[in-house]
Short mmCIF file of C-alpha atoms (C1' of nucleotides) in Angstrom, two decimals:
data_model
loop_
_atom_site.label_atom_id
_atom_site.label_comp_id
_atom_site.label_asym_id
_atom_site.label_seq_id
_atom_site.Cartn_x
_atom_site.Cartn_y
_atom_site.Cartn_z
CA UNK A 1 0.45 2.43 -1.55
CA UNK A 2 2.22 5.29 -0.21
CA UNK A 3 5.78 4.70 0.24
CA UNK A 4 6.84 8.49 1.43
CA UNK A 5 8.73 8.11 4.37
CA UNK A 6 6.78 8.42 7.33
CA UNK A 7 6.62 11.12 9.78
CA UNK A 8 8.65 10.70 13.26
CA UNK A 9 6.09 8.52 15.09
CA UNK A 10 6.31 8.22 18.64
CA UNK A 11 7.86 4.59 18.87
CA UNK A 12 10.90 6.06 17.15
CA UNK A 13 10.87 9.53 18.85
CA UNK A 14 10.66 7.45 22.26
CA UNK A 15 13.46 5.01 20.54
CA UNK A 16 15.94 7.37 19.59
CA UNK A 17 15.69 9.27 23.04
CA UNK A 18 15.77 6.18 25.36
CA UNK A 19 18.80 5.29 22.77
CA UNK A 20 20.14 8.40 23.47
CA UNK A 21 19.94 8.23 27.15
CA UNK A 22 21.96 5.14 27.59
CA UNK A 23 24.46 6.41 25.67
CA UNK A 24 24.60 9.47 26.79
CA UNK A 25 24.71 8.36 30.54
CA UNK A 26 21.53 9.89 32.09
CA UNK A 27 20.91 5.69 31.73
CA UNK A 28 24.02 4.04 33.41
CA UNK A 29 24.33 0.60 32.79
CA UNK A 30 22.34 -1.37 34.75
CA UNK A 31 19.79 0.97 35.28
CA UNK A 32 16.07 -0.53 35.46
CA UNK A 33 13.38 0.93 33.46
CA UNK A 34 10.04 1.90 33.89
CA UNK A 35 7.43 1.67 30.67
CA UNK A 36 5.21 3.63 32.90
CA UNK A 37 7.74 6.16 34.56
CA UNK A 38 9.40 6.78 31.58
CA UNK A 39 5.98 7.42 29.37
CA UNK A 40 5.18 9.83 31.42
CA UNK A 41 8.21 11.63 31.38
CA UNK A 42 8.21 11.32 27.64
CA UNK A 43 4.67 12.76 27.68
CA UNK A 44 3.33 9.94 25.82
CA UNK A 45 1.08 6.41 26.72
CA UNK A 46 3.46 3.13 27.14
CA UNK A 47 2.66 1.66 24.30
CA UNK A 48 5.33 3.36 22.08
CA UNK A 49 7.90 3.29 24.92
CA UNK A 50 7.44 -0.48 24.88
CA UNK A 51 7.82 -0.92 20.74
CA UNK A 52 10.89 1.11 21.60
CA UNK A 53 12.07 -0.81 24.47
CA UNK A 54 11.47 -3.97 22.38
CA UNK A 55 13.40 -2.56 19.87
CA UNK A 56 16.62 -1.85 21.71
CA UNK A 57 16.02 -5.57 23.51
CA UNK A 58 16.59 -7.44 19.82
CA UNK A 59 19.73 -5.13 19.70
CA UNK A 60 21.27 -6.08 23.09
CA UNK A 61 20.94 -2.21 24.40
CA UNK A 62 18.53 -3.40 27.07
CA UNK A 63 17.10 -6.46 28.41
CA UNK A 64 13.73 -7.48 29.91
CA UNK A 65 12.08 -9.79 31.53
CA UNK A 66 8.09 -10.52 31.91
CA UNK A 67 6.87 -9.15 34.90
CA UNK A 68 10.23 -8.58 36.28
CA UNK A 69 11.59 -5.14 34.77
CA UNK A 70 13.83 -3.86 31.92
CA UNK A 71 17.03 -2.78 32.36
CA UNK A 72 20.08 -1.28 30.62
CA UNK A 73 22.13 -4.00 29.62
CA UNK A 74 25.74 -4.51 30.83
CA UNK A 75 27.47 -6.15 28.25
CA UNK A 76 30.00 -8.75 29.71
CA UNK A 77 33.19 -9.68 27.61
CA UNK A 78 32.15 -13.06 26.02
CA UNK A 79 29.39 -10.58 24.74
CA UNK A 80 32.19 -7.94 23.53
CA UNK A 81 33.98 -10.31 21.96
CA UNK A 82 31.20 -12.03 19.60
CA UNK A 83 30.05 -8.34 18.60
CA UNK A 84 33.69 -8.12 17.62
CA UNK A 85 33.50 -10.79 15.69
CA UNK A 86 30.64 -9.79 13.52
CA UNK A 87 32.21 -6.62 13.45
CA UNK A 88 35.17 -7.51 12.22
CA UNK A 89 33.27 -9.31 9.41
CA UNK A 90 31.38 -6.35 8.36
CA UNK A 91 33.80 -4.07 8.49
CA UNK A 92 36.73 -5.61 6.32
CA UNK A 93 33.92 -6.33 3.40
CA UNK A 94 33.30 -2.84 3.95
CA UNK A 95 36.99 -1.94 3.74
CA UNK A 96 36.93 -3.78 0.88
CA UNK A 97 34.03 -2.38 -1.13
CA UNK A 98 35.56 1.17 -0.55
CA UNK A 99 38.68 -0.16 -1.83
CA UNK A 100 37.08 -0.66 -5.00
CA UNK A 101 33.92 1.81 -5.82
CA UNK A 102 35.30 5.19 -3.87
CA UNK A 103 35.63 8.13 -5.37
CA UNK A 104 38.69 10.25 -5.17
CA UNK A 105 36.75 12.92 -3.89
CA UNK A 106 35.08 10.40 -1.03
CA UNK A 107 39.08 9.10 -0.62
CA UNK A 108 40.11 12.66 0.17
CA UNK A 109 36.85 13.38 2.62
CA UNK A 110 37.96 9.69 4.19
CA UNK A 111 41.65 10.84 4.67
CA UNK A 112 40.38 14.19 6.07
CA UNK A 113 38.39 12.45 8.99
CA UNK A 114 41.05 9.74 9.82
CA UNK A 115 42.93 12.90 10.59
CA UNK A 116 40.52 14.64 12.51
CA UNK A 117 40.17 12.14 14.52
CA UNK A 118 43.67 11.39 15.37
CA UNK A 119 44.27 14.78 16.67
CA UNK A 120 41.30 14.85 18.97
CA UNK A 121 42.16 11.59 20.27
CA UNK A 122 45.71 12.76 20.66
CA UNK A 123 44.43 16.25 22.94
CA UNK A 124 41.10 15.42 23.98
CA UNK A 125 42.40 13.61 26.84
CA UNK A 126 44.07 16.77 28.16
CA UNK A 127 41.56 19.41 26.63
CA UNK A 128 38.72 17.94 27.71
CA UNK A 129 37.38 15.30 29.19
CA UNK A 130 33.50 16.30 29.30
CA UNK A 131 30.86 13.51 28.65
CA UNK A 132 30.01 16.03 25.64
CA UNK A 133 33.05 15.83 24.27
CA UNK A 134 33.70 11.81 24.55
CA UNK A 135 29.96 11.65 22.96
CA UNK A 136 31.25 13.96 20.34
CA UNK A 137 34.68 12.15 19.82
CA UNK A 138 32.65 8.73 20.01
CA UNK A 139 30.22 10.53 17.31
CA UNK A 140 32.90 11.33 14.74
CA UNK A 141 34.54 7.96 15.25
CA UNK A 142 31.13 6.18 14.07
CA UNK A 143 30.60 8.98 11.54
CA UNK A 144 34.06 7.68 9.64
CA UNK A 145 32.93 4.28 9.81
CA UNK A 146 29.80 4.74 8.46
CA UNK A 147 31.54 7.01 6.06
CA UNK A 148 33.42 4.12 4.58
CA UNK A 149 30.56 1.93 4.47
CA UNK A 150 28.59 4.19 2.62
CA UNK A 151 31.24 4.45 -0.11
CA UNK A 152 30.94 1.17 -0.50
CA UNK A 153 27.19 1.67 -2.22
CA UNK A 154 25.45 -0.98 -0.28
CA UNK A 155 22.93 0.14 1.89
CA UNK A 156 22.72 -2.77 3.28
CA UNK A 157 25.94 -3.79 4.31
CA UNK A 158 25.33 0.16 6.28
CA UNK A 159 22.66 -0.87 8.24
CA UNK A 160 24.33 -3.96 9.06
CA UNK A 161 27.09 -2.37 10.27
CA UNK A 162 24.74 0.54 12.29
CA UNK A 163 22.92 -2.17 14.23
CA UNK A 164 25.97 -3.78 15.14
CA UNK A 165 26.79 -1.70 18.71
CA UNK A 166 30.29 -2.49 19.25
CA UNK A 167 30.90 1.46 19.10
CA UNK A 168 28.45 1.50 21.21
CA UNK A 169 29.41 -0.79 23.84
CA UNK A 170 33.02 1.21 22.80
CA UNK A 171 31.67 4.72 24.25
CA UNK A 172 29.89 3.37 27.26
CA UNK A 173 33.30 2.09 28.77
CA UNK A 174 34.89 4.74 27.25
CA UNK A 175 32.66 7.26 29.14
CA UNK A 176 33.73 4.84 32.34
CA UNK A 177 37.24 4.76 32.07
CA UNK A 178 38.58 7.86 29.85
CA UNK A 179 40.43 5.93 27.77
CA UNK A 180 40.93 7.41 24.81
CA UNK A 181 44.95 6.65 23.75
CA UNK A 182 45.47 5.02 20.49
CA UNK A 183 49.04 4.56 18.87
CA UNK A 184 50.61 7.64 16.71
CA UNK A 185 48.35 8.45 13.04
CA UNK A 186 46.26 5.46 13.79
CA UNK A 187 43.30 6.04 11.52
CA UNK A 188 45.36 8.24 9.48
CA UNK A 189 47.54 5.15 8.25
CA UNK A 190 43.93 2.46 8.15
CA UNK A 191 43.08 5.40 5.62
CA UNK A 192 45.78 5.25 3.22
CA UNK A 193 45.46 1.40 3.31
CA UNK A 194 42.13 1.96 1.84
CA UNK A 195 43.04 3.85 -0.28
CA UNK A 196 45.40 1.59 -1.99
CA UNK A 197 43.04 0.04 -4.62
CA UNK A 198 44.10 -3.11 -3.08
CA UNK A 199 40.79 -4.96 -1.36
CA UNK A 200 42.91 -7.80 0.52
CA UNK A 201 45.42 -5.51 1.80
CA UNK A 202 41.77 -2.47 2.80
CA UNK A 203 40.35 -5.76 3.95
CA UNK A 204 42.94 -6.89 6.63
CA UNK A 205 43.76 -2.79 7.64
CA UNK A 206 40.64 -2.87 9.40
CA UNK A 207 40.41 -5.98 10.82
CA UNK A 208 44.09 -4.86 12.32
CA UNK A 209 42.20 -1.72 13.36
CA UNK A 210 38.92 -3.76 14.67
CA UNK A 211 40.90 -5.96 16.76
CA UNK A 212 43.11 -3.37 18.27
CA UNK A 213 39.70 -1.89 19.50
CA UNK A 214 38.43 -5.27 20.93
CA UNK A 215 41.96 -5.37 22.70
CA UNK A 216 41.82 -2.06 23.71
CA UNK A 217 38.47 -2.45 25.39
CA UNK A 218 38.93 -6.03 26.43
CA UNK A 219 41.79 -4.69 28.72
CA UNK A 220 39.21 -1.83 29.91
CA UNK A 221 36.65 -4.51 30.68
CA UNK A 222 39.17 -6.13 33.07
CA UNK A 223 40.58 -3.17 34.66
CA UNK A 224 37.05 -1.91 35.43
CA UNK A 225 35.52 -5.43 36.41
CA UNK A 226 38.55 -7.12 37.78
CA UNK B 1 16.25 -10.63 38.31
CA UNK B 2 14.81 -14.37 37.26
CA UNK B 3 16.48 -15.18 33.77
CA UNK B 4 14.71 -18.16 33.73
CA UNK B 5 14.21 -18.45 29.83
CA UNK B 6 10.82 -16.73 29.13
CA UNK B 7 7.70 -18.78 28.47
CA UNK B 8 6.41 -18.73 24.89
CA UNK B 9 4.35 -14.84 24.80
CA UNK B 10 1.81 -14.70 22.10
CA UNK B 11 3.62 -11.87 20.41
CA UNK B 12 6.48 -15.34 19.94
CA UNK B 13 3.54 -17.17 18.59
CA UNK B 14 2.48 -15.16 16.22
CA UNK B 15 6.20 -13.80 14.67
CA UNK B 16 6.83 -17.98 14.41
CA UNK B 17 3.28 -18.18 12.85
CA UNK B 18 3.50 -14.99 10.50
CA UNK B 19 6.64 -15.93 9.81
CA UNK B 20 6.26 -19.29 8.90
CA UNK B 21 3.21 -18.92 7.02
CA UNK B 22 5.26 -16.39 4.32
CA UNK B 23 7.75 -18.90 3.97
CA UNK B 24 5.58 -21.96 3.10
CA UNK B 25 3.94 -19.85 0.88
CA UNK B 26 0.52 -19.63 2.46
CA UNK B 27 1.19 -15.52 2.75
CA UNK B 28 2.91 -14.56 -1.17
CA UNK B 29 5.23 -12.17 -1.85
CA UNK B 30 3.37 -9.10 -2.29
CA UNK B 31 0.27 -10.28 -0.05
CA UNK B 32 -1.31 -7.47 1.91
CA UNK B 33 -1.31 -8.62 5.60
CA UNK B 34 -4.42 -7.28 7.94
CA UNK B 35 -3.40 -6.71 11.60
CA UNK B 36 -7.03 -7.63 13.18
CA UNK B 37 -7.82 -10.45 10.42
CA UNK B 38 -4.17 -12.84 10.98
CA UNK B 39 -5.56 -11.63 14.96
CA UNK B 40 -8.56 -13.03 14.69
CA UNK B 41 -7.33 -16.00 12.76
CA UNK B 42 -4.79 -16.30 14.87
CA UNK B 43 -7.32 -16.27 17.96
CA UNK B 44 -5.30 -13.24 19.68
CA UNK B 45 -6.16 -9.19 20.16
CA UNK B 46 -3.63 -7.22 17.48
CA UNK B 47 -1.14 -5.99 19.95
CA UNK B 48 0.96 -8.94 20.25
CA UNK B 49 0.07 -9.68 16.13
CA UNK B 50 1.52 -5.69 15.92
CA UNK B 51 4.47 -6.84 17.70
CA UNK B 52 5.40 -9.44 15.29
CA UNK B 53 5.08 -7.55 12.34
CA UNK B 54 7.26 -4.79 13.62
CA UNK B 55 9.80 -7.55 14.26
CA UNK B 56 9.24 -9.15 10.44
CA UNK B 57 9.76 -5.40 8.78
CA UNK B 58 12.90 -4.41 10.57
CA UNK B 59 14.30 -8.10 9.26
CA UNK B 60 12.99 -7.19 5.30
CA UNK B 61 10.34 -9.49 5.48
CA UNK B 62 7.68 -7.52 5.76
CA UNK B 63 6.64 -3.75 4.84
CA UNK B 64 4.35 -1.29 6.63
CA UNK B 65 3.24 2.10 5.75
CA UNK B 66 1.40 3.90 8.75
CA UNK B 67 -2.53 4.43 7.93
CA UNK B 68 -2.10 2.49 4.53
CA UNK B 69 -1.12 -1.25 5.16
CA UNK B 70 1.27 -4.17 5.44
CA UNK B 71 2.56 -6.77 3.10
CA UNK B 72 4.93 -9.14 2.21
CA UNK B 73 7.87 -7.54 0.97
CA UNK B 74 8.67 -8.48 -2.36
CA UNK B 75 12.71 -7.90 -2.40
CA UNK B 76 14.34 -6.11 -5.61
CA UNK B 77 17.51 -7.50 -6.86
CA UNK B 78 18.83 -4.57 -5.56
CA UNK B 79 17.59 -6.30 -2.09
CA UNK B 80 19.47 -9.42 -3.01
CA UNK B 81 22.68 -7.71 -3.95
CA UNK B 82 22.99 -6.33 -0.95
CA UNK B 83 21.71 -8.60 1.26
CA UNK B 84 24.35 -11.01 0.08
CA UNK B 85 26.95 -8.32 0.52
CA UNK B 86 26.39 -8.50 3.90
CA UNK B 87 26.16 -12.72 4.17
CA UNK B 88 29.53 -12.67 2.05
CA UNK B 89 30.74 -10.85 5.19
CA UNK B 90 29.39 -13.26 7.70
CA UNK B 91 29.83 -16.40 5.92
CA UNK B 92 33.35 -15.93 4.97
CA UNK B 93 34.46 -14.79 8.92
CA UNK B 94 32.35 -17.94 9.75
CA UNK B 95 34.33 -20.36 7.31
CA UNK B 96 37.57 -18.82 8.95
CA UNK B 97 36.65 -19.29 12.75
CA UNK B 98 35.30 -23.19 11.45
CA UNK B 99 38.82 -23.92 10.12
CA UNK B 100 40.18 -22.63 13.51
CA UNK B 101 37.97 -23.93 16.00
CA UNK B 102 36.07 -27.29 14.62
CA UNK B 103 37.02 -30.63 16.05
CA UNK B 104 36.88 -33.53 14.17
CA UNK B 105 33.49 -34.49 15.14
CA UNK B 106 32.36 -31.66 13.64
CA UNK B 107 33.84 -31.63 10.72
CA UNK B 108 32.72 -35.19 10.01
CA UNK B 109 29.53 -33.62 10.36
CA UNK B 110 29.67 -31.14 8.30
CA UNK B 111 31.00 -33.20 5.51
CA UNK B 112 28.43 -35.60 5.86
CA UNK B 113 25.89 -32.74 6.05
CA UNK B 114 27.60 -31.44 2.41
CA UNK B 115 27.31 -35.29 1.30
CA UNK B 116 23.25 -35.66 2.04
CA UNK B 117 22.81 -31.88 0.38
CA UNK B 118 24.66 -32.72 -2.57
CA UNK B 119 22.36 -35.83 -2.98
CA UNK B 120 19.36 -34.12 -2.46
CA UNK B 121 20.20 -31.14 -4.96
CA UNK B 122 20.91 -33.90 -7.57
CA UNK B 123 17.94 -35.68 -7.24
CA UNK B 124 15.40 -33.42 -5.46
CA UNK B 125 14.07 -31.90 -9.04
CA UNK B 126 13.20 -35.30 -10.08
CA UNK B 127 11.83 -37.10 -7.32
CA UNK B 128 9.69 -34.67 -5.60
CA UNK B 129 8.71 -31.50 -6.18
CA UNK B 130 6.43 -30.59 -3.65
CA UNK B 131 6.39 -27.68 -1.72
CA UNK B 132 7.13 -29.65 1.54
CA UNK B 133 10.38 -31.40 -0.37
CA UNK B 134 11.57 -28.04 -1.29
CA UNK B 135 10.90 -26.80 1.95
CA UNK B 136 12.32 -29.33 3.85
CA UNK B 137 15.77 -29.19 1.54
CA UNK B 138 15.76 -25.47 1.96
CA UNK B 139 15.74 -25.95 5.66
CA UNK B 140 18.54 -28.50 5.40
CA UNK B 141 20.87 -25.57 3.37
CA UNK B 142 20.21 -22.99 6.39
CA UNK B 143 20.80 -25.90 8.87
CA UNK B 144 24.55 -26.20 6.94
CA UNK B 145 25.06 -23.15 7.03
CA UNK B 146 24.33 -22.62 10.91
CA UNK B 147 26.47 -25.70 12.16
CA UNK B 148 29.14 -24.33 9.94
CA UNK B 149 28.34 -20.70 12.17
CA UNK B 150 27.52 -22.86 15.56
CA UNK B 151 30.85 -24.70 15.45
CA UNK B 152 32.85 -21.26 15.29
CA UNK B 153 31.95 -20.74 18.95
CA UNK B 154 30.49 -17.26 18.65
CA UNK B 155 26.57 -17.01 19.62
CA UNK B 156 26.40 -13.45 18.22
CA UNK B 157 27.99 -14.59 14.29
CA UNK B 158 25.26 -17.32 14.33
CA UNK B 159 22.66 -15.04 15.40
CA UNK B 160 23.78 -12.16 12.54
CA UNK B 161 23.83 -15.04 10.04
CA UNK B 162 20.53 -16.35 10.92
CA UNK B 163 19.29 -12.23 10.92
CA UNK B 164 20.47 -12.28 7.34
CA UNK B 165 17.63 -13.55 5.61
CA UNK B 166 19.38 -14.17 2.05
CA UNK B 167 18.53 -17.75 2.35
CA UNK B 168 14.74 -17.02 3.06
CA UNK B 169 15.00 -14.80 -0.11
CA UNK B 170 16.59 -18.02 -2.21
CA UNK B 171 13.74 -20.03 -0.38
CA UNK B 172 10.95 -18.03 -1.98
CA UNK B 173 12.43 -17.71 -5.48
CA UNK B 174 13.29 -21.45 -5.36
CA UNK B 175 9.36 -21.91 -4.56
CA UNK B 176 8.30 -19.73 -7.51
CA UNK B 177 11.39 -21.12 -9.86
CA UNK B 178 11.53 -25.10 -8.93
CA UNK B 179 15.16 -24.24 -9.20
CA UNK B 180 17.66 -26.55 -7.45
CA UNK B 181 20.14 -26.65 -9.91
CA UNK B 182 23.88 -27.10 -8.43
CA UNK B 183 27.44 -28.17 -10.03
CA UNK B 184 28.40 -31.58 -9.16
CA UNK B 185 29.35 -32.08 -5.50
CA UNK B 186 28.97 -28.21 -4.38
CA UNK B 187 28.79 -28.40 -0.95
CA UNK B 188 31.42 -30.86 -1.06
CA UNK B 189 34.10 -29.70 -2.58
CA UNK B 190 33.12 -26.51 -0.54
CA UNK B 191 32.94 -28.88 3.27
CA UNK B 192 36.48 -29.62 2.06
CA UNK B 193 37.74 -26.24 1.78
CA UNK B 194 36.82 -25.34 5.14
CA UNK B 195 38.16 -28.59 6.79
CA UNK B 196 41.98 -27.83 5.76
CA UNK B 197 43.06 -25.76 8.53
CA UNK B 198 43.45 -22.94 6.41
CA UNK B 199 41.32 -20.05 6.96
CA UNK B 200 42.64 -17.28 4.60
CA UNK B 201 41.30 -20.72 1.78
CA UNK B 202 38.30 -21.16 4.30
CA UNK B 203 36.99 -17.67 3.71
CA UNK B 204 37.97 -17.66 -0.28
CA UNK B 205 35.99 -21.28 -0.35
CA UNK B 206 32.55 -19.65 1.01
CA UNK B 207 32.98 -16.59 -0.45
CA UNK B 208 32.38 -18.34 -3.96
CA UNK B 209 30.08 -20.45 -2.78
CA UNK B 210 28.03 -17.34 -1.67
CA UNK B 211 28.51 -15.39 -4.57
CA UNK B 212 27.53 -18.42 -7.21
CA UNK B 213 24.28 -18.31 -4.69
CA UNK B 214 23.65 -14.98 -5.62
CA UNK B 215 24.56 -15.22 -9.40
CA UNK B 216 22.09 -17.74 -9.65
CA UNK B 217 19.32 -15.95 -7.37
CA UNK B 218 19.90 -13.18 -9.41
CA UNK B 219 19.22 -15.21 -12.94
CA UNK B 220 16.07 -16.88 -11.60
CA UNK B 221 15.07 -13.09 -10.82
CA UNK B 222 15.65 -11.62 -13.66
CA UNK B 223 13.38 -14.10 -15.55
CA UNK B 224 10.49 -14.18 -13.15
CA UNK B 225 10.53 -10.16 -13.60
CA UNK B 226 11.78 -9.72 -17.10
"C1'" DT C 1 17.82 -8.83 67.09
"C1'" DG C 2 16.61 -12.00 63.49
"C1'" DT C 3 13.06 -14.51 60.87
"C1'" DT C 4 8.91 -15.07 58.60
"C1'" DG C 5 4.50 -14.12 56.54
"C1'" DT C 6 1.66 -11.29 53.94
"C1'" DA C 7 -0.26 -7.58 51.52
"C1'" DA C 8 0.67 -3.59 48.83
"C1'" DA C 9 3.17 -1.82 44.99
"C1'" DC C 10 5.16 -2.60 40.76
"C1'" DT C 11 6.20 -5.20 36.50
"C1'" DG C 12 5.40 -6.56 31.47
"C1'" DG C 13 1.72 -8.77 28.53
"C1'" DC C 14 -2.38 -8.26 26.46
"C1'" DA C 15 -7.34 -6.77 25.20
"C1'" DT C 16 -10.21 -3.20 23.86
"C1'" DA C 17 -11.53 1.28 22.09
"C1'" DT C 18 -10.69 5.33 19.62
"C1'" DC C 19 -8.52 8.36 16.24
"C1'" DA C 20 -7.02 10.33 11.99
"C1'" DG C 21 -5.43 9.35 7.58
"C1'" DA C 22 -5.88 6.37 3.23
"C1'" DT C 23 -8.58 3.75 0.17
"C1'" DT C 24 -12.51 2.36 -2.31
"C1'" DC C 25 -16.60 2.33 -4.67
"C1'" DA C 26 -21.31 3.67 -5.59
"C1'" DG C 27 -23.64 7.31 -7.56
"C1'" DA C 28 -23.98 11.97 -9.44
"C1'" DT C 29 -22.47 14.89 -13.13
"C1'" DG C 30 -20.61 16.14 -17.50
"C1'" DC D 1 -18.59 6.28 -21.31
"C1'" DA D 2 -15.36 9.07 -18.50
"C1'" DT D 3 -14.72 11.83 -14.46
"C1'" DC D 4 -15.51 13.72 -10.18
"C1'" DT D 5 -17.23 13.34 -5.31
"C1'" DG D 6 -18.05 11.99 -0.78
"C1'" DA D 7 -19.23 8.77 2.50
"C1'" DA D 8 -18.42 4.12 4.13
"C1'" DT D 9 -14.77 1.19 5.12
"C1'" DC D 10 -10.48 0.00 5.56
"C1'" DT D 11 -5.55 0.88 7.71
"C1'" DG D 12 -1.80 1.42 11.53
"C1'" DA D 13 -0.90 4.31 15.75
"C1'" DT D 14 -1.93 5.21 20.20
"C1'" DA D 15 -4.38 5.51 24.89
"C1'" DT D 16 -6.36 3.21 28.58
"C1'" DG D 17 -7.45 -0.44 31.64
"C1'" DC D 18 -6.95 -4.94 33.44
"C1'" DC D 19 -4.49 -9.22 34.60
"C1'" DA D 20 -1.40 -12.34 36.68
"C1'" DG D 21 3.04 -12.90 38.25
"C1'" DT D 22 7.25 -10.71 40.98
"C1'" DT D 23 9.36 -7.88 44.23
"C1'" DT D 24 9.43 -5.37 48.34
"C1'" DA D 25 8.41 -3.33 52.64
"C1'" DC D 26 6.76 -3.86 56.98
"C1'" DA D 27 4.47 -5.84 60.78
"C1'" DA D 28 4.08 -9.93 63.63
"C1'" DC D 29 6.44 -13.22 65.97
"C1'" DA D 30 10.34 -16.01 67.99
#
DNA sequence: TGTTGTAAACTGGCATATCAGATTCAGATG
DNA sequence: CATCTGAATCTGATATGCCAGTTTACAACA
């Protein structure tokens, strides 16, 4: 059998833009969905748009019902709070795994990020405060998580960790409510814990930084749904 | 909307069917899988068969190459390693929220479930060794391990554990193997652990029972593919 | 104005047909 | 016997059409 990897097929072309609508905005939450509307304005047949829509149903993006309508999901805070949870899981194993395999050179490109990040989340509240640039900021965040977990040499545990949409859920209120302050070298300092060669001490860094998130947005939920 | 909890769609049907039909053995590792043969088996068009298979290969247990085929996936220790990575993550932040939140019902359940698991590892080789015994016991094990998940009060945990299909993996192997060999009183000592009200030992507690899962996977793999 | 009944419009689920690429195997060729 | 060849036969991907429920808009009526 051929095991090349196979060419950008419609279902994921219509997946990753429908994924990138919702995130982006041009879906708000809430929003209902059309297989048929939407194929056409992806110039394809509904078939793929539904293996897509199915898709980002078993990952909580959007739900459907038959003969009702899909629609982009709003995520309600017993919902944040269990993807925290996971999160949390997958995250500190991943904290620990880099704590063990990375390389100095991945250390260094780790450190580099966590600092990258700080400043923009220091300015980019008073720079600017574009969709673009929360997208971008909300980008680079998941790029240094991802980062870490890839260090860790486990595929798996990255994939894991990529279906897991608390970042997700993350940017959507963040695009809602511009919040985007975070204590002094925040990621900077999670960074040097990992870096520490110490897997308990990596492992509970980041599930201090996971829950400060699920705080942080838990307190967002309320002030926008209050 | 009416979130009336959807009636059971063929495209449900057939994932159970598919699904179940791999794990009982009926559908080996390795077995090429034809969309409009399991549909015309199954006494349904291939769309909703389509549907289900999509679902099996994004969970690993199932691969498809466009134009070329599907089959059961047989997974590579690599697989394993990683795939218990990830339930090391899970199960350990499950084993922590168990020795937070259980009440004493549960826990009397759990220990009771560790009790019956125990007996049926010791004497399961001997007495019966039919696919339906080993099936059964194997069911039992996930059932442990999801009460254990259940009683931590998070829906979404329970749901990533049950995603993680390590125990499906041990499931298959323990088919080809017969192997159901366990230290004295493993779950236990290990029901035990988590009933302490300790959750840093909770989480130390499943981690090695996880890992001496995976050791031993790994063992029966490496002699069925020496 | 407020209520009700009903038909049109819309929804997702599914069946069927077609397409292009991959595989396979009989038969020709050396 | 080994090797090439090409057509028949598979595969999954996709388009199209239909079906049976749900929602909605609007007219008829109180």
């Amino acid at each position: 059998m051929n095991r090349n990897p196979v060419a950008a097929s419609l279902s994921q072309r219509a997946y990753n833009d429908i994924r990138y609508r919702i995130l982006s905005g041009q879906l708000p939450l809430g929003t209902s969905i059309s297989r048929r509307t939407l194929a056409a304005d992806l110039g394809m047949s509904v078939v793929p748009v539904s293996d897509a829509l199915q898709r980002l149903s078993t990952e909580g993006l959007v739900e459907s019902w038959p003969r009702v309508g899909t629609r982009v999901r709003i995520p309600t805070s017993q919902d944040v709070r269990g993807h925290y949870v996971v999160r949390e899981a997958l995250e500190s194993q991943s904290a620990r795994l880099f704590s063990q395999k990375s390389t100095p050179e991945e250390r260094k490109e780790i450190l580099e990020l966590a600092e990258t990040l700080d400043q923009l989340y220091r300015n980019g509240n008073a720079d600017d405060e574009s969709k673009e640039a929360l997208f971008a900021l909300h980008q680079l965040h998941q790029q240094f998580h991802m980062r870490i977990a890839e260090c860790g040499g486990h595929p798996a545990l990255c994939q894991a960790i990529e279906n897991n949409h608390v970042l997700t859920f993350n940017w959507l209120y963040d695009t809602a409510a511009r919040r985007t302050k975070l204590p002094e070298r925040h990621h900077g300092r999670l960074a040097e814990s990992l870096c520490q060669d110490d897997p308990e001490k990596a492992d509970l860094a980041m599930r201090e930084h996971v829950i400060y998130g699920r705080d942080d947005l838990l307190r967002t939920l309320s002030v926008l749904f209050r």
